[in-house]
């Protein structure tokens, strides 16, 4: 990392392309030397893009020295990508724009300190490993574990920045440990972020867990962990959530044979904080609900 300089030392951005009305039309007749001119124009644009990337990296260095608590801000990153997609036009596929920025964000995150992944996957290179590479970049250090507990332990011990874990199901109940884990761990993102999956892409889903709380992206879903009597019903819980003003998108009810307690994971529309007053209006819970995290809502179509 370069030595410290003041923000005023950051050079101005290279001049952008001239307004469309001032630009000469591109040479269409490539058979008369136009292709050479078009390639020269592409080289010029590539140089401008590279200049801007280097300038962006210098700004990131100042961000890293600002003392902010965490380099990885999944909510902020999601908001960046959404903003760019809203202004995007032309022939470049939107999915390519997402891929370019995901790799760029992975690179600048790594500039701000060691960032690494712990992935729970049955075998190296399987679906969750591919999802992690897709979202966090092809060169981010990654360790694969056979169990969610091992991946979470890496995050707890500081040997990994985040854990990539299977999306909760009846078979994957690792989320129960987040109800009692000290120091706390949080769900901070979901994968894939881009849901319009091309042929050959992994179709599995995953959640990302870290030791730092999630940040809101503006379009989010939260995860609420509950402890209830073993005979509680989904209908009763759904009714109580709705009456409290909480819209449940999905619910996973885990009953353990021989136990008097059921653990419930509810996916809630919107961003929830620990002190949300609505959480005190659920009569079926045995203790105050635990907000175990949130994630930016996916883009690019339905999951």
PDB file of C-alpha atoms in Angstrom:
ATOM      1  CA  UNK A   1       0.000   0.000   0.000  1.00  0.00           C
ATOM      2  CA  UNK A   2       1.330   3.430  -0.872  1.00  0.00           C
ATOM      3  CA  UNK A   3       2.384   5.998   1.705  1.00  0.00           C
ATOM      4  CA  UNK A   4      -0.259   8.279   3.156  1.00  0.00           C
ATOM      5  CA  UNK A   5      -1.268  11.326   1.156  1.00  0.00           C
ATOM      6  CA  UNK A   6      -4.056  13.802   1.634  1.00  0.00           C
ATOM      7  CA  UNK A   7      -7.226  13.509  -0.423  1.00  0.00           C
ATOM      8  CA  UNK A   8      -6.237  16.566  -2.439  1.00  0.00           C
ATOM      9  CA  UNK A   9      -3.276  14.579  -3.804  1.00  0.00           C
ATOM     10  CA  UNK A  10      -5.611  12.244  -5.662  1.00  0.00           C
ATOM     11  CA  UNK A  11      -5.350  13.243  -9.314  1.00  0.00           C
ATOM     12  CA  UNK A  12      -8.406  14.367 -11.158  1.00  0.00           C
ATOM     13  CA  UNK A  13     -10.205  11.839 -13.302  1.00  0.00           C
ATOM     14  CA  UNK A  14      -8.962  11.639 -16.865  1.00  0.00           C
ATOM     15  CA  UNK A  15     -11.275  13.553 -19.164  1.00  0.00           C
ATOM     16  CA  UNK A  16     -14.244  11.404 -20.129  1.00  0.00           C
ATOM     17  CA  UNK A  17     -15.432  10.827 -23.661  1.00  0.00           C
ATOM     18  CA  UNK A  18     -16.767  13.909 -25.396  1.00  0.00           C
ATOM     19  CA  UNK A  19     -20.492  14.380 -25.590  1.00  0.00           C
ATOM     20  CA  UNK A  20     -22.081  12.311 -28.311  1.00  0.00           C
ATOM     21  CA  UNK A  21     -22.957  15.397 -30.390  1.00  0.00           C
ATOM     22  CA  UNK A  22     -19.266  16.431 -30.476  1.00  0.00           C
ATOM     23  CA  UNK A  23     -17.904  13.027 -31.451  1.00  0.00           C
ATOM     24  CA  UNK A  24     -17.183  12.252 -35.078  1.00  0.00           C
ATOM     25  CA  UNK A  25     -19.118   9.242 -36.343  1.00  0.00           C
ATOM     26  CA  UNK A  26     -17.217   5.976 -36.098  1.00  0.00           C
ATOM     27  CA  UNK A  27     -15.831   4.694 -39.374  1.00  0.00           C
ATOM     28  CA  UNK A  28     -18.232   2.068 -40.672  1.00  0.00           C
ATOM     29  CA  UNK A  29     -16.305   1.209 -43.833  1.00  0.00           C
ATOM     30  CA  UNK A  30     -13.760  -1.143 -42.282  1.00  0.00           C
ATOM     31  CA  UNK A  31     -12.786  -2.424 -45.723  1.00  0.00           C
ATOM     32  CA  UNK A  32     -11.114   0.941 -46.420  1.00  0.00           C
ATOM     33  CA  UNK A  33      -9.048   1.059 -43.251  1.00  0.00           C
ATOM     34  CA  UNK A  34     -11.939   1.619 -40.865  1.00  0.00           C
ATOM     35  CA  UNK A  35     -11.149  -1.475 -38.770  1.00  0.00           C
ATOM     36  CA  UNK A  36      -7.745  -0.064 -37.861  1.00  0.00           C
ATOM     37  CA  UNK A  37      -9.391   3.135 -36.688  1.00  0.00           C
ATOM     38  CA  UNK A  38     -11.981   1.225 -34.679  1.00  0.00           C
ATOM     39  CA  UNK A  39      -9.265  -0.815 -32.955  1.00  0.00           C
ATOM     40  CA  UNK A  40      -7.375   2.377 -32.146  1.00  0.00           C
ATOM     41  CA  UNK A  41     -10.566   3.789 -30.612  1.00  0.00           C
ATOM     42  CA  UNK A  42     -10.957   0.647 -28.477  1.00  0.00           C
ATOM     43  CA  UNK A  43      -7.349   0.995 -27.300  1.00  0.00           C
ATOM     44  CA  UNK A  44      -8.001   4.622 -26.331  1.00  0.00           C
ATOM     45  CA  UNK A  45     -11.120   3.651 -24.372  1.00  0.00           C
ATOM     46  CA  UNK A  46      -9.269   0.792 -22.644  1.00  0.00           C
ATOM     47  CA  UNK A  47      -6.592   3.246 -21.521  1.00  0.00           C
ATOM     48  CA  UNK A  48      -9.239   5.598 -20.106  1.00  0.00           C
ATOM     49  CA  UNK A  49     -10.904   2.708 -18.269  1.00  0.00           C
ATOM     50  CA  UNK A  50      -7.551   1.652 -16.826  1.00  0.00           C
ATOM     51  CA  UNK A  51      -6.785   5.207 -15.693  1.00  0.00           C
ATOM     52  CA  UNK A  52     -10.130   5.342 -13.888  1.00  0.00           C
ATOM     53  CA  UNK A  53      -9.568   1.961 -12.266  1.00  0.00           C
ATOM     54  CA  UNK A  54      -6.216   3.120 -10.920  1.00  0.00           C
ATOM     55  CA  UNK A  55      -7.808   6.324  -9.641  1.00  0.00           C
ATOM     56  CA  UNK A  56     -10.567   4.307  -7.971  1.00  0.00           C
ATOM     57  CA  UNK A  57      -7.939   2.167  -6.258  1.00  0.00           C
ATOM     58  CA  UNK A  58      -6.256   5.276  -4.857  1.00  0.00           C
ATOM     59  CA  UNK A  59      -9.582   6.408  -3.390  1.00  0.00           C
ATOM     60  CA  UNK A  60     -10.044   2.943  -1.855  1.00  0.00           C
ATOM     61  CA  UNK A  61      -6.641   3.323  -0.178  1.00  0.00           C
ATOM     62  CA  UNK A  62      -7.919   6.461   1.534  1.00  0.00           C
ATOM     63  CA  UNK A  63     -11.083   4.615   2.579  1.00  0.00           C
ATOM     64  CA  UNK A  64      -8.912   1.895   4.108  1.00  0.00           C
ATOM     65  CA  UNK A  65      -7.037   4.526   6.139  1.00  0.00           C
ATOM     66  CA  UNK A  66     -10.246   6.169   7.329  1.00  0.00           C
ATOM     67  CA  UNK A  67     -10.652   3.681  10.183  1.00  0.00           C
ATOM     68  CA  UNK A  68     -13.956   2.185   9.086  1.00  0.00           C
ATOM     69  CA  UNK A  69     -14.591  -1.133  10.876  1.00  0.00           C
ATOM     70  CA  UNK A  70     -15.011  -3.590   7.991  1.00  0.00           C
ATOM     71  CA  UNK A  71     -13.708  -3.781   4.433  1.00  0.00           C
ATOM     72  CA  UNK A  72     -16.572  -5.945   3.220  1.00  0.00           C
ATOM     73  CA  UNK A  73     -19.874  -4.036   2.976  1.00  0.00           C
ATOM     74  CA  UNK A  74     -22.287  -6.325   1.115  1.00  0.00           C
ATOM     75  CA  UNK A  75     -25.200  -3.903   1.367  1.00  0.00           C
ATOM     76  CA  UNK A  76     -23.139  -1.044  -0.037  1.00  0.00           C
ATOM     77  CA  UNK A  77     -21.860  -3.306  -2.833  1.00  0.00           C
ATOM     78  CA  UNK A  78     -25.379  -4.401  -3.739  1.00  0.00           C
ATOM     79  CA  UNK A  79     -26.504  -0.774  -3.884  1.00  0.00           C
ATOM     80  CA  UNK A  80     -23.595   0.072  -6.207  1.00  0.00           C
ATOM     81  CA  UNK A  81     -24.483  -2.701  -8.638  1.00  0.00           C
ATOM     82  CA  UNK A  82     -28.191  -1.847  -8.587  1.00  0.00           C
ATOM     83  CA  UNK A  83     -27.447   1.816  -9.325  1.00  0.00           C
ATOM     84  CA  UNK A  84     -25.273   0.917 -12.301  1.00  0.00           C
ATOM     85  CA  UNK A  85     -27.868  -1.489 -13.671  1.00  0.00           C
ATOM     86  CA  UNK A  86     -30.529   1.232 -13.573  1.00  0.00           C
ATOM     87  CA  UNK A  87     -28.432   3.480 -15.822  1.00  0.00           C
ATOM     88  CA  UNK A  88     -27.089   0.690 -18.032  1.00  0.00           C
ATOM     89  CA  UNK A  89     -27.895   0.683 -21.731  1.00  0.00           C
ATOM     90  CA  UNK A  90     -26.458  -0.610 -24.963  1.00  0.00           C
ATOM     91  CA  UNK A  91     -25.379  -4.032 -26.132  1.00  0.00           C
ATOM     92  CA  UNK A  92     -23.231  -5.107 -23.168  1.00  0.00           C
ATOM     93  CA  UNK A  93     -25.261  -7.766 -21.290  1.00  0.00           C
ATOM     94  CA  UNK A  94     -26.381  -6.697 -17.832  1.00  0.00           C
ATOM     95  CA  UNK A  95     -24.992  -9.947 -16.427  1.00  0.00           C
ATOM     96  CA  UNK A  96     -21.550  -9.000 -17.769  1.00  0.00           C
ATOM     97  CA  UNK A  97     -21.771  -5.648 -16.001  1.00  0.00           C
ATOM     98  CA  UNK A  98     -22.529  -7.472 -12.733  1.00  0.00           C
ATOM     99  CA  UNK A  99     -19.595  -9.863 -13.257  1.00  0.00           C
ATOM    100  CA  UNK A 100     -17.159  -7.028 -14.015  1.00  0.00           C
ATOM    101  CA  UNK A 101     -18.144  -5.103 -10.900  1.00  0.00           C
ATOM    102  CA  UNK A 102     -18.171  -8.161  -8.670  1.00  0.00           C
ATOM    103  CA  UNK A 103     -14.553  -8.844  -9.655  1.00  0.00           C
ATOM    104  CA  UNK A 104     -13.663  -5.168  -9.196  1.00  0.00           C
ATOM    105  CA  UNK A 105     -15.266  -5.037  -5.750  1.00  0.00           C
ATOM    106  CA  UNK A 106     -13.476  -8.231  -4.747  1.00  0.00           C
ATOM    107  CA  UNK A 107     -10.160  -6.708  -5.770  1.00  0.00           C
ATOM    108  CA  UNK A 108     -10.684  -3.463  -3.879  1.00  0.00           C
ATOM    109  CA  UNK A 109     -11.927  -5.333  -0.791  1.00  0.00           C
ATOM    110  CA  UNK A 110      -8.683  -7.307  -0.738  1.00  0.00           C
ATOM    111  CA  UNK A 111      -6.745  -4.018  -0.852  1.00  0.00           C
ATOM    112  CA  UNK A 112      -8.210  -3.031   2.517  1.00  0.00           C
ATOM    113  CA  UNK A 113      -6.846  -6.011   4.408  1.00  0.00           C
ATOM    114  CA  UNK A 114      -6.622  -9.770   4.207  1.00  0.00           C
ATOM    115  CA  UNK A 115      -9.950 -11.133   3.029  1.00  0.00           C
ATOM    116  CA  UNK A 116     -10.568 -14.869   2.775  1.00  0.00           C
ATOM    117  CA  UNK A 117     -13.421 -17.352   2.520  1.00  0.00           C
ATOM    118  CA  UNK A 118     -14.380 -20.527   4.348  1.00  0.00           C
ATOM    119  CA  UNK A 119     -16.789 -22.576   2.249  1.00  0.00           C
ATOM    120  CA  UNK A 120     -18.866 -25.505   3.426  1.00  0.00           C
ATOM    121  CA  UNK A 121     -18.887 -27.824   0.414  1.00  0.00           C
ATOM    122  CA  UNK A 122     -18.905 -31.558  -0.018  1.00  0.00           C
ATOM    123  CA  UNK A 123     -15.920 -31.405  -2.350  1.00  0.00           C
ATOM    124  CA  UNK A 124     -13.597 -28.759  -3.675  1.00  0.00           C
ATOM    125  CA  UNK A 125     -14.985 -27.159  -6.825  1.00  0.00           C
ATOM    126  CA  UNK A 126     -18.597 -28.144  -6.163  1.00  0.00           C
ATOM    127  CA  UNK A 127     -21.600 -25.820  -6.380  1.00  0.00           C
ATOM    128  CA  UNK A 128     -21.027 -23.672  -3.282  1.00  0.00           C
ATOM    129  CA  UNK A 129     -17.359 -23.212  -4.131  1.00  0.00           C
ATOM    130  CA  UNK A 130     -18.402 -22.022  -7.588  1.00  0.00           C
ATOM    131  CA  UNK A 131     -20.945 -19.622  -6.068  1.00  0.00           C
ATOM    132  CA  UNK A 132     -18.275 -18.231  -3.751  1.00  0.00           C
ATOM    133  CA  UNK A 133     -15.877 -17.705  -6.651  1.00  0.00           C
ATOM    134  CA  UNK A 134     -18.605 -16.060  -8.721  1.00  0.00           C
ATOM    135  CA  UNK A 135     -19.410 -13.525  -6.000  1.00  0.00           C
ATOM    136  CA  UNK A 136     -16.087 -12.958  -4.254  1.00  0.00           C
ATOM    137  CA  UNK A 137     -13.715 -13.139  -7.203  1.00  0.00           C
ATOM    138  CA  UNK A 138     -11.569 -15.799  -8.756  1.00  0.00           C
ATOM    139  CA  UNK A 139      -8.407 -14.927  -6.791  1.00  0.00           C
ATOM    140  CA  UNK A 140      -9.795 -14.482  -3.254  1.00  0.00           C
ATOM    141  CA  UNK A 141      -8.178 -17.004  -0.864  1.00  0.00           C
ATOM    142  CA  UNK A 142     -10.591 -19.836  -0.111  1.00  0.00           C
ATOM    143  CA  UNK A 143     -10.667 -22.891   2.128  1.00  0.00           C
ATOM    144  CA  UNK A 144     -13.196 -25.676   1.691  1.00  0.00           C
ATOM    145  CA  UNK A 145     -14.621 -27.536   4.707  1.00  0.00           C
ATOM    146  CA  UNK A 146     -16.850 -30.558   4.916  1.00  0.00           C
ATOM    147  CA  UNK A 147     -19.121 -29.114   7.586  1.00  0.00           C
ATOM    148  CA  UNK A 148     -20.771 -25.805   8.400  1.00  0.00           C
ATOM    149  CA  UNK A 149     -19.342 -25.956  11.908  1.00  0.00           C
ATOM    150  CA  UNK A 150     -15.772 -25.943  10.590  1.00  0.00           C
ATOM    151  CA  UNK A 151     -16.482 -22.973   8.315  1.00  0.00           C
ATOM    152  CA  UNK A 152     -18.126 -21.033  11.151  1.00  0.00           C
ATOM    153  CA  UNK A 153     -15.184 -21.834  13.421  1.00  0.00           C
ATOM    154  CA  UNK A 154     -12.840 -20.233  10.874  1.00  0.00           C
ATOM    155  CA  UNK A 155     -14.868 -17.022  11.084  1.00  0.00           C
ATOM    156  CA  UNK A 156     -15.063 -17.151  14.893  1.00  0.00           C
ATOM    157  CA  UNK A 157     -11.279 -17.609  15.167  1.00  0.00           C
ATOM    158  CA  UNK A 158     -10.512 -14.913  12.614  1.00  0.00           C
ATOM    159  CA  UNK A 159      -8.884 -17.277  10.114  1.00  0.00           C
ATOM    160  CA  UNK A 160     -11.581 -16.464   7.529  1.00  0.00           C
ATOM    161  CA  UNK A 161     -13.451 -13.238   6.872  1.00  0.00           C
ATOM    162  CA  UNK A 162     -16.737 -14.898   5.920  1.00  0.00           C
ATOM    163  CA  UNK A 163     -18.264 -18.368   5.720  1.00  0.00           C
ATOM    164  CA  UNK A 164     -20.312 -19.497   2.713  1.00  0.00           C
ATOM    165  CA  UNK A 165     -22.904 -22.018   3.897  1.00  0.00           C
ATOM    166  CA  UNK A 166     -25.785 -23.986   2.342  1.00  0.00           C
ATOM    167  CA  UNK A 167     -29.117 -22.214   2.321  1.00  0.00           C
ATOM    168  CA  UNK A 168     -31.038 -23.468   5.387  1.00  0.00           C
ATOM    169  CA  UNK A 169     -33.262 -26.508   4.968  1.00  0.00           C
ATOM    170  CA  UNK A 170     -34.463 -29.465   7.000  1.00  0.00           C
ATOM    171  CA  UNK A 171     -31.033 -31.015   6.381  1.00  0.00           C
ATOM    172  CA  UNK A 172     -28.951 -27.875   6.962  1.00  0.00           C
ATOM    173  CA  UNK A 173     -29.813 -26.421  10.371  1.00  0.00           C
ATOM    174  CA  UNK A 174     -26.464 -24.715  11.073  1.00  0.00           C
ATOM    175  CA  UNK A 175     -28.389 -21.444  11.621  1.00  0.00           C
ATOM    176  CA  UNK A 176     -29.596 -22.661  15.038  1.00  0.00           C
ATOM    177  CA  UNK A 177     -26.102 -22.062  16.428  1.00  0.00           C
ATOM    178  CA  UNK A 178     -26.424 -18.350  15.578  1.00  0.00           C
ATOM    179  CA  UNK A 179     -29.211 -18.010  18.147  1.00  0.00           C
ATOM    180  CA  UNK A 180     -26.764 -18.513  21.003  1.00  0.00           C
ATOM    181  CA  UNK A 181     -23.301 -17.920  19.542  1.00  0.00           C
ATOM    182  CA  UNK A 182     -21.053 -15.546  21.486  1.00  0.00           C
ATOM    183  CA  UNK A 183     -19.516 -13.406  20.176  1.00  0.00           C
ATOM    184  CA  UNK A 184     -22.329 -13.044  17.672  1.00  0.00           C
ATOM    185  CA  UNK A 185     -22.168 -14.125  14.070  1.00  0.00           C
ATOM    186  CA  UNK A 186     -24.477 -12.663  11.426  1.00  0.00           C
ATOM    187  CA  UNK A 187     -25.929 -13.556   8.059  1.00  0.00           C
ATOM    188  CA  UNK A 188     -24.802 -10.684   5.831  1.00  0.00           C
ATOM    189  CA  UNK A 189     -25.471 -11.803   2.236  1.00  0.00           C
ATOM    190  CA  UNK A 190     -27.035 -14.443   0.049  1.00  0.00           C
ATOM    191  CA  UNK A 191     -25.772 -16.114  -3.094  1.00  0.00           C
ATOM    192  CA  UNK A 192     -26.319 -15.876  -5.939  1.00  0.00           C
ATOM    193  CA  UNK A 193     -26.960 -12.149  -6.067  1.00  0.00           C
ATOM    194  CA  UNK A 194     -27.787 -12.410  -9.783  1.00  0.00           C
ATOM    195  CA  UNK A 195     -30.628 -14.884 -10.106  1.00  0.00           C
ATOM    196  CA  UNK A 196     -31.035 -15.104 -13.886  1.00  0.00           C
ATOM    197  CA  UNK A 197     -28.769 -18.122 -14.174  1.00  0.00           C
ATOM    198  CA  UNK A 198     -27.272 -19.003 -17.567  1.00  0.00           C
ATOM    199  CA  UNK A 199     -26.860 -22.629 -18.567  1.00  0.00           C
ATOM    200  CA  UNK A 200     -24.024 -24.292 -16.681  1.00  0.00           C
ATOM    201  CA  UNK A 201     -24.096 -21.907 -13.701  1.00  0.00           C
ATOM    202  CA  UNK A 202     -24.499 -23.383 -10.213  1.00  0.00           C
ATOM    203  CA  UNK A 203     -28.145 -23.372  -9.193  1.00  0.00           C
ATOM    204  CA  UNK A 204     -27.572 -23.930  -5.479  1.00  0.00           C
ATOM    205  CA  UNK A 205     -28.251 -21.179  -2.947  1.00  0.00           C
ATOM    206  CA  UNK A 206     -26.070 -20.108  -0.057  1.00  0.00           C
ATOM    207  CA  UNK A 207     -25.862 -17.633   2.804  1.00  0.00           C
ATOM    208  CA  UNK A 208     -22.779 -15.697   3.870  1.00  0.00           C
ATOM    209  CA  UNK A 209     -21.946 -15.367   7.588  1.00  0.00           C
ATOM    210  CA  UNK A 210     -19.499 -12.938   9.205  1.00  0.00           C
ATOM    211  CA  UNK A 211     -18.607 -11.590  12.642  1.00  0.00           C
ATOM    212  CA  UNK A 212     -19.651  -8.071  11.619  1.00  0.00           C
ATOM    213  CA  UNK A 213     -23.325  -7.023  11.360  1.00  0.00           C
ATOM    214  CA  UNK A 214     -24.925  -6.601   7.937  1.00  0.00           C
ATOM    215  CA  UNK A 215     -25.445  -3.216   6.337  1.00  0.00           C
ATOM    216  CA  UNK A 216     -28.676  -2.250   4.634  1.00  0.00           C
ATOM    217  CA  UNK A 217     -28.758  -2.036   0.842  1.00  0.00           C
ATOM    218  CA  UNK A 218     -32.156  -0.400   0.465  1.00  0.00           C
ATOM    219  CA  UNK A 219     -33.841  -3.609  -0.728  1.00  0.00           C
ATOM    220  CA  UNK A 220     -33.314  -6.316   1.855  1.00  0.00           C
ATOM    221  CA  UNK A 221     -34.606  -9.415   3.564  1.00  0.00           C
ATOM    222  CA  UNK A 222     -33.905 -10.233   7.186  1.00  0.00           C
ATOM    223  CA  UNK A 223     -33.559 -13.516   9.042  1.00  0.00           C
ATOM    224  CA  UNK A 224     -35.308 -13.936  12.367  1.00  0.00           C
ATOM    225  CA  UNK A 225     -34.570 -16.840  14.712  1.00  0.00           C
ATOM    226  CA  UNK A 226     -37.268 -17.955  17.172  1.00  0.00           C
ATOM    227  CA  UNK A 227     -37.561 -20.437  20.012  1.00  0.00           C
ATOM    228  CA  UNK A 228     -41.113 -21.709  20.476  1.00  0.00           C
ATOM    229  CA  UNK A 229     -43.010 -24.571  22.094  1.00  0.00           C
ATOM    230  CA  UNK A 230     -42.609 -27.811  20.192  1.00  0.00           C
ATOM    231  CA  UNK A 231     -46.255 -27.869  19.142  1.00  0.00           C
ATOM    232  CA  UNK A 232     -46.316 -24.380  17.605  1.00  0.00           C
ATOM    233  CA  UNK A 233     -47.838 -24.226  14.119  1.00  0.00           C
ATOM    234  CA  UNK A 234     -46.729 -22.297  11.067  1.00  0.00           C
ATOM    235  CA  UNK A 235     -50.200 -20.806  10.733  1.00  0.00           C
ATOM    236  CA  UNK A 236     -50.111 -19.389  14.259  1.00  0.00           C
ATOM    237  CA  UNK A 237     -46.649 -17.903  13.811  1.00  0.00           C
ATOM    238  CA  UNK A 238     -47.537 -16.447  10.418  1.00  0.00           C
ATOM    239  CA  UNK A 239     -50.596 -14.793  11.917  1.00  0.00           C
ATOM    240  CA  UNK A 240     -48.624 -13.280  14.780  1.00  0.00           C
ATOM    241  CA  UNK A 241     -45.933 -11.998  12.442  1.00  0.00           C
ATOM    242  CA  UNK A 242     -48.509 -10.414  10.149  1.00  0.00           C
ATOM    243  CA  UNK A 243     -50.320  -8.811  13.096  1.00  0.00           C
ATOM    244  CA  UNK A 244     -46.997  -7.355  14.266  1.00  0.00           C
ATOM    245  CA  UNK A 245     -46.402  -5.820  10.839  1.00  0.00           C
ATOM    246  CA  UNK A 246     -43.743  -8.316   9.750  1.00  0.00           C
ATOM    247  CA  UNK A 247     -44.175  -9.896   6.330  1.00  0.00           C
ATOM    248  CA  UNK A 248     -42.830 -13.463   6.299  1.00  0.00           C
ATOM    249  CA  UNK A 249     -41.372 -14.485   2.932  1.00  0.00           C
ATOM    250  CA  UNK A 250     -40.487 -18.007   4.077  1.00  0.00           C
ATOM    251  CA  UNK A 251     -40.450 -20.070   7.262  1.00  0.00           C
ATOM    252  CA  UNK A 252     -38.444 -23.106   8.340  1.00  0.00           C
ATOM    253  CA  UNK A 253     -39.693 -24.916  11.454  1.00  0.00           C
ATOM    254  CA  UNK A 254     -37.248 -27.348  13.029  1.00  0.00           C
ATOM    255  CA  UNK A 255     -38.726 -29.795  15.522  1.00  0.00           C
ATOM    256  CA  UNK A 256     -36.268 -31.970  17.411  1.00  0.00           C
ATOM    257  CA  UNK A 257     -37.602 -35.335  18.550  1.00  0.00           C
ATOM    258  CA  UNK A 258     -37.844 -35.501  22.336  1.00  0.00           C
ATOM    259  CA  UNK A 259     -37.369 -31.744  22.800  1.00  0.00           C
ATOM    260  CA  UNK A 260     -39.974 -29.329  24.156  1.00  0.00           C
ATOM    261  CA  UNK A 261     -38.604 -26.526  21.972  1.00  0.00           C
ATOM    262  CA  UNK A 262     -38.920 -25.856  18.248  1.00  0.00           C
ATOM    263  CA  UNK A 263     -36.457 -23.590  16.468  1.00  0.00           C
ATOM    264  CA  UNK A 264     -37.903 -21.440  13.721  1.00  0.00           C
ATOM    265  CA  UNK A 265     -36.145 -19.455  10.996  1.00  0.00           C
ATOM    266  CA  UNK A 266     -38.260 -16.771   9.337  1.00  0.00           C
ATOM    267  CA  UNK A 267     -37.264 -14.733   6.320  1.00  0.00           C
ATOM    268  CA  UNK A 268     -38.769 -11.255   6.688  1.00  0.00           C
ATOM    269  CA  UNK A 269     -39.265  -8.605   4.039  1.00  0.00           C
ATOM    270  CA  UNK A 270     -37.126  -5.528   4.778  1.00  0.00           C
ATOM    271  CA  UNK A 271     -34.196  -4.720   7.043  1.00  0.00           C
ATOM    272  CA  UNK A 272     -34.642  -5.569  10.733  1.00  0.00           C
ATOM    273  CA  UNK A 273     -32.611  -4.220  13.655  1.00  0.00           C
ATOM    274  CA  UNK A 274     -32.296  -5.809  17.091  1.00  0.00           C
ATOM    275  CA  UNK A 275     -34.313  -3.027  18.726  1.00  0.00           C
ATOM    276  CA  UNK A 276     -37.269  -3.178  16.317  1.00  0.00           C
ATOM    277  CA  UNK A 277     -40.357  -2.689  18.517  1.00  0.00           C
ATOM    278  CA  UNK A 278     -42.402  -5.125  16.431  1.00  0.00           C
ATOM    279  CA  UNK A 279     -40.370  -8.044  17.774  1.00  0.00           C
ATOM    280  CA  UNK A 280     -42.038  -7.708  21.169  1.00  0.00           C
ATOM    281  CA  UNK A 281     -45.484  -8.549  19.749  1.00  0.00           C
ATOM    282  CA  UNK A 282     -44.947 -12.253  19.077  1.00  0.00           C
ATOM    283  CA  UNK A 283     -46.770 -14.192  21.772  1.00  0.00           C
ATOM    284  CA  UNK A 284     -45.655 -17.696  20.752  1.00  0.00           C
ATOM    285  CA  UNK A 285     -41.941 -17.189  21.359  1.00  0.00           C
ATOM    286  CA  UNK A 286     -40.227 -18.383  24.528  1.00  0.00           C
ATOM    287  CA  UNK A 287     -37.663 -15.581  24.473  1.00  0.00           C
ATOM    288  CA  UNK A 288     -37.120 -12.414  22.474  1.00  0.00           C
ATOM    289  CA  UNK A 289     -36.568 -13.197  18.776  1.00  0.00           C
ATOM    290  CA  UNK A 290     -32.993 -12.975  17.519  1.00  0.00           C
ATOM    291  CA  UNK A 291     -32.253 -11.026  14.353  1.00  0.00           C
ATOM    292  CA  UNK A 292     -29.524 -13.237  12.943  1.00  0.00           C
ATOM    293  CA  UNK A 293     -28.850 -11.083   9.923  1.00  0.00           C
ATOM    294  CA  UNK A 294     -30.079  -9.721   6.633  1.00  0.00           C
ATOM    295  CA  UNK A 295     -29.149  -9.813   2.965  1.00  0.00           C
ATOM    296  CA  UNK A 296     -29.654  -7.717  -0.121  1.00  0.00           C
ATOM    297  CA  UNK A 297     -32.571  -8.990  -2.186  1.00  0.00           C
ATOM    298  CA  UNK A 298     -31.337 -10.735  -5.324  1.00  0.00           C
ATOM    299  CA  UNK A 299     -31.621  -9.131  -8.744  1.00  0.00           C
ATOM    300  CA  UNK A 300     -32.127 -10.529 -12.211  1.00  0.00           C
ATOM    301  CA  UNK A 301     -35.319 -12.506 -11.819  1.00  0.00           C
ATOM    302  CA  UNK A 302     -36.952 -14.823  -9.329  1.00  0.00           C
ATOM    303  CA  UNK A 303     -34.879 -17.310  -7.346  1.00  0.00           C
TER     304      UNK A 303
END
